[in-house]
Coordinates of C-alpha atoms in Angstrom, one line a residue:
M257 CA -0.8 -15.1 11.3
E258 CA 2.2 -13.3 9.8
K259 CA 2.4 -9.5 10.1
I260 CA 2.8 -7.2 7.1
V261 CA 3.8 -3.6 7.6
V262 CA 3.2 -1.2 4.7
L263 CA 4.7 2.2 4.4
T264 CA 3.0 4.4 1.8
G265 CA 3.9 7.8 0.4
A266 CA 2.7 10.4 -2.1
G267 CA 2.7 8.1 -5.1
M268 CA 0.0 6.0 -3.5
S269 CA -2.4 8.9 -3.5
A270 CA -1.2 10.4 -6.8
D271 CA -2.7 7.5 -8.6
S272 CA -6.1 8.6 -7.3
G273 CA -5.5 12.1 -8.7
L274 CA -4.2 13.7 -5.5
K275 CA -1.0 15.7 -5.2
T276 CA 0.1 15.3 -1.7
F277 CA 3.6 16.6 -1.6
R278 CA 6.0 19.0 -3.3
D279 CA 6.7 18.9 -7.0
S280 CA 10.1 19.5 -8.6
E281 CA 9.6 23.2 -8.2
G282 CA 9.1 23.0 -4.5
L283 CA 5.4 23.9 -4.8
W284 CA 2.3 22.1 -3.7
E285 CA -0.7 22.8 -6.0
G286 CA 1.0 26.1 -7.0
H287 CA 1.7 27.3 -3.5
D288 CA 5.0 27.8 -1.8
I289 CA 5.2 25.4 1.1
S290 CA 6.4 28.1 3.5
Q291 CA 3.3 30.1 2.8
V292 CA 0.7 27.3 3.6
A293 CA 2.3 24.5 5.6
T294 CA 4.3 25.9 8.5
P295 CA 3.4 27.3 11.9
Q296 CA 4.8 30.6 10.8
A297 CA 2.4 30.7 7.8
W298 CA -0.5 30.0 10.1
E299 CA 0.4 32.9 12.4
K300 CA 0.9 35.2 9.4
D301 CA -2.3 34.4 7.4
K302 CA -4.8 32.0 8.8
E303 CA -7.3 32.7 6.1
L304 CA -4.8 31.7 3.3
V305 CA -3.8 28.5 5.1
L306 CA -7.4 27.5 5.8
D307 CA -8.4 28.1 2.2
F308 CA -5.5 26.0 1.0
Y309 CA -6.5 23.1 3.2
N310 CA -10.2 23.5 2.4
Q311 CA -9.3 23.0 -1.3
R312 CA -7.1 19.9 -0.5
R313 CA -9.9 18.5 1.8
K314 CA -12.5 18.9 -1.0
Q315 CA -10.2 17.1 -3.5
A316 CA -9.5 14.3 -1.1
Y317 CA -13.2 13.9 -0.2
E318 CA -14.1 13.5 -3.8
A319 CA -11.2 11.1 -4.7
D320 CA -11.7 7.3 -4.8
P321 CA -9.3 4.6 -3.8
H322 CA -7.6 2.7 -6.7
R323 CA -6.8 -1.0 -7.2
G324 CA -3.6 -0.6 -5.1
H325 CA -5.5 0.6 -2.1
Q326 CA -8.1 -2.2 -2.5
A327 CA -5.4 -4.8 -2.8
L328 CA -3.8 -3.8 0.5
A329 CA -7.1 -4.2 2.2
D330 CA -7.4 -7.7 0.6
L331 CA -4.1 -8.6 2.4
E332 CA -6.1 -8.8 5.6
W333 CA -7.7 -12.0 4.4
K334 CA -4.5 -13.8 5.2
Y335 CA -2.2 -11.4 7.2
E336 CA -2.2 -9.0 10.1
V337 CA -1.6 -5.7 8.3
S338 CA -0.5 -2.3 9.6
I339 CA -0.3 0.6 7.2
I340 CA 1.9 3.6 8.0
T341 CA 1.1 6.4 5.6
Q342 CA 2.6 9.8 5.0
N343 CA -0.6 10.8 3.2
V344 CA -3.3 12.9 4.8
D345 CA -6.3 11.5 2.9
S346 CA -8.5 8.6 4.0
L347 CA -8.2 6.4 0.8
H348 CA -6.7 3.5 2.7
E349 CA -9.7 3.4 5.1
Q350 CA -12.2 3.9 2.2
A351 CA -10.7 0.8 0.5
G352 CA -11.2 -1.3 3.7
S353 CA -7.9 -1.2 5.5
T354 CA -8.6 -1.4 9.3
D355 CA -5.2 -0.4 10.8
V356 CA -3.9 2.8 9.4
I357 CA -1.4 5.2 11.1
H358 CA -1.3 8.7 9.6
L359 CA 2.2 10.1 10.3
H360 CA 1.3 13.6 8.9
G361 CA -2.3 13.9 10.2
E362 CA -5.6 13.7 8.5
L363 CA -7.3 16.2 6.2
S364 CA -10.8 15.2 7.3
K365 CA -10.1 16.3 10.9
V366 CA -9.4 19.7 12.5
R367 CA -8.3 20.6 16.0
S368 CA -8.0 23.4 18.5
E369 CA -4.9 25.5 17.8
E370 CA -4.4 25.7 21.6
N371 CA -5.2 22.1 22.7
P372 CA -4.0 19.4 20.2
S373 CA -6.2 16.8 22.0
L374 CA -9.4 18.5 20.9
I375 CA -9.9 16.9 17.5
Y376 CA -13.0 16.9 15.3
E377 CA -14.0 14.9 12.3
I378 CA -15.5 17.2 9.6
G379 CA -15.4 15.1 6.4
G380 CA -15.1 17.3 3.4
K381 CA -16.4 20.5 5.0
A382 CA -14.6 23.8 4.9
V383 CA -13.3 25.6 7.9
E384 CA -13.2 29.4 8.2
V385 CA -11.6 32.0 10.4
G386 CA -13.8 32.3 13.4
D387 CA -14.7 28.6 13.6
T388 CA -13.7 27.5 17.1
A389 CA -13.2 24.4 19.2
E390 CA -15.0 23.9 22.5
D391 CA -12.2 25.7 24.3
G392 CA -12.9 28.8 22.2
A393 CA -9.7 28.6 20.2
Q394 CA -9.5 28.7 16.4
L395 CA -9.8 25.4 14.6
R396 CA -6.7 24.5 12.5
P397 CA -6.0 21.6 10.1
H398 CA -5.2 18.3 11.9
V399 CA -2.0 17.9 9.9
V400 CA 1.7 18.0 10.7
W401 CA 3.3 21.1 9.3
F402 CA 7.0 21.5 8.4
G403 CA 8.9 22.3 11.6
E404 CA 6.4 20.5 13.8
P405 CA 7.0 17.2 15.6
V406 CA 5.5 14.0 14.2
P407 CA 3.4 12.6 17.1
Q408 CA 2.7 9.2 15.6
M409 CA 6.4 8.5 14.8
Q410 CA 6.9 6.7 18.2
K411 CA 3.9 4.4 17.5
A412 CA 5.1 3.7 13.9
S413 CA 8.7 3.0 15.2
A414 CA 7.3 0.3 17.5
I415 CA 5.4 -1.4 14.7
V416 CA 8.0 -1.7 12.0
P417 CA 10.2 -4.1 14.0
E418 CA 7.2 -6.5 14.3
A419 CA 7.0 -7.0 10.6
D420 CA 7.5 -10.4 9.0
I421 CA 7.2 -8.7 5.6
L422 CA 7.8 -5.0 4.8
L423 CA 6.2 -3.2 1.8
V424 CA 7.1 0.3 0.8
I425 CA 4.8 1.8 -1.8
G426 CA 4.7 5.2 -3.6
T427 CA 7.8 6.7 -2.0
S428 CA 11.5 6.8 -3.0
L429 CA 12.3 7.2 0.7
V430 CA 13.7 10.8 0.6
V431 CA 11.3 12.3 3.2
Y432 CA 12.6 12.1 6.8
P433 CA 11.8 11.1 9.5
A434 CA 9.4 8.7 7.8
A435 CA 12.1 7.3 5.5
G436 CA 14.2 6.2 8.5
L437 CA 11.5 3.7 9.5
T438 CA 12.8 1.1 7.1
D439 CA 16.0 0.9 9.1
L440 CA 14.0 -0.5 12.0
A441 CA 12.9 -3.7 10.2
R442 CA 14.4 -7.0 11.3
R443 CA 17.2 -8.4 9.2
G444 CA 16.4 -11.2 6.7
I445 CA 12.7 -10.5 6.3
P446 CA 11.2 -10.1 2.7
K447 CA 11.2 -6.4 1.7
Y448 CA 9.5 -4.9 -1.3
I449 CA 9.5 -1.4 -2.7
I450 CA 7.0 -0.3 -5.4
D451 CA 7.9 3.0 -7.0
P452 CA 9.0 4.1 -10.5
A453 CA 12.0 5.9 -9.1
K454 CA 15.1 4.4 -7.7
P455 CA 14.8 4.3 -3.9
E456 CA 17.2 6.2 -1.7
L457 CA 18.4 3.3 0.3
V458 CA 21.8 3.0 2.1
D459 CA 21.7 -0.8 1.8
Y460 CA 19.9 -2.4 -1.1
S461 CA 20.5 -6.0 0.1
G462 CA 17.3 -7.9 0.7
W463 CA 15.1 -5.5 -1.2
K464 CA 13.0 -6.3 -4.3
H465 CA 12.3 -3.2 -6.3
I466 CA 9.2 -3.2 -8.5
R467 CA 9.5 -0.2 -10.8
E468 CA 5.7 0.5 -11.2
T469 CA 3.2 2.9 -10.0
A470 CA 1.3 2.1 -6.8
E471 CA -1.9 1.3 -8.7
K472 CA -0.2 -1.0 -11.2
G473 CA 2.5 -2.7 -9.0
T474 CA 0.5 -3.4 -5.8
P475 CA -2.2 -5.8 -7.0
P476 CA 0.2 -8.4 -8.5
L477 CA 2.4 -8.4 -5.4
V478 CA -0.6 -8.8 -3.2
N479 CA -1.8 -11.7 -5.3
E480 CA 1.7 -13.3 -5.0
L481 CA 1.6 -12.9 -1.2
L482 CA -1.9 -14.2 -0.9
D483 CA -1.0 -17.3 -3.0
S484 CA 2.2 -18.0 -1.2

């Protein structure tokens, strides 16, 4: 069974109505990133940060996967599929994908601010100041903030070289370190990128660029792969 590795970005979730990264003004849902998505912001105003992520969590919990998410799950009929996503929602899992690595964490989970290994699934619930983990420490969002290491990067870096086919969906490859994962793919394998924008690739050789949104561009490509 051939292995397909899929790297998905903000455009994948945007088609389900979620804004998962900065817009052209450097804002996320009207908030300055430095005020809600850094360790410094957390230390300065935990209530503001928790409220921001409570709103994002509620939005994500109410969102539904689109045809693109479902198409990627269908790939498992014929291929071994690993999805590496920059998104913090669970739309891939809701659609039926069984092997998903979240580089930037998961909105539906929280963890102890003192012990990163104490992680709890909370679904769409809100978290308030005073809610604590079993070690007594405040619960914080289980997401990777700007300035923090990306714990799953090592695992993702080991998976990309195993790909027989590489798909990049909903990202123009400008966000590092995730964008650097494409450089780890073996030479000569089929590589596809689905995104309306021109990708920021150093070497375009071997890539097929499908200039569509994730929802529109993914199902036809999946059908092509399943029929091949």
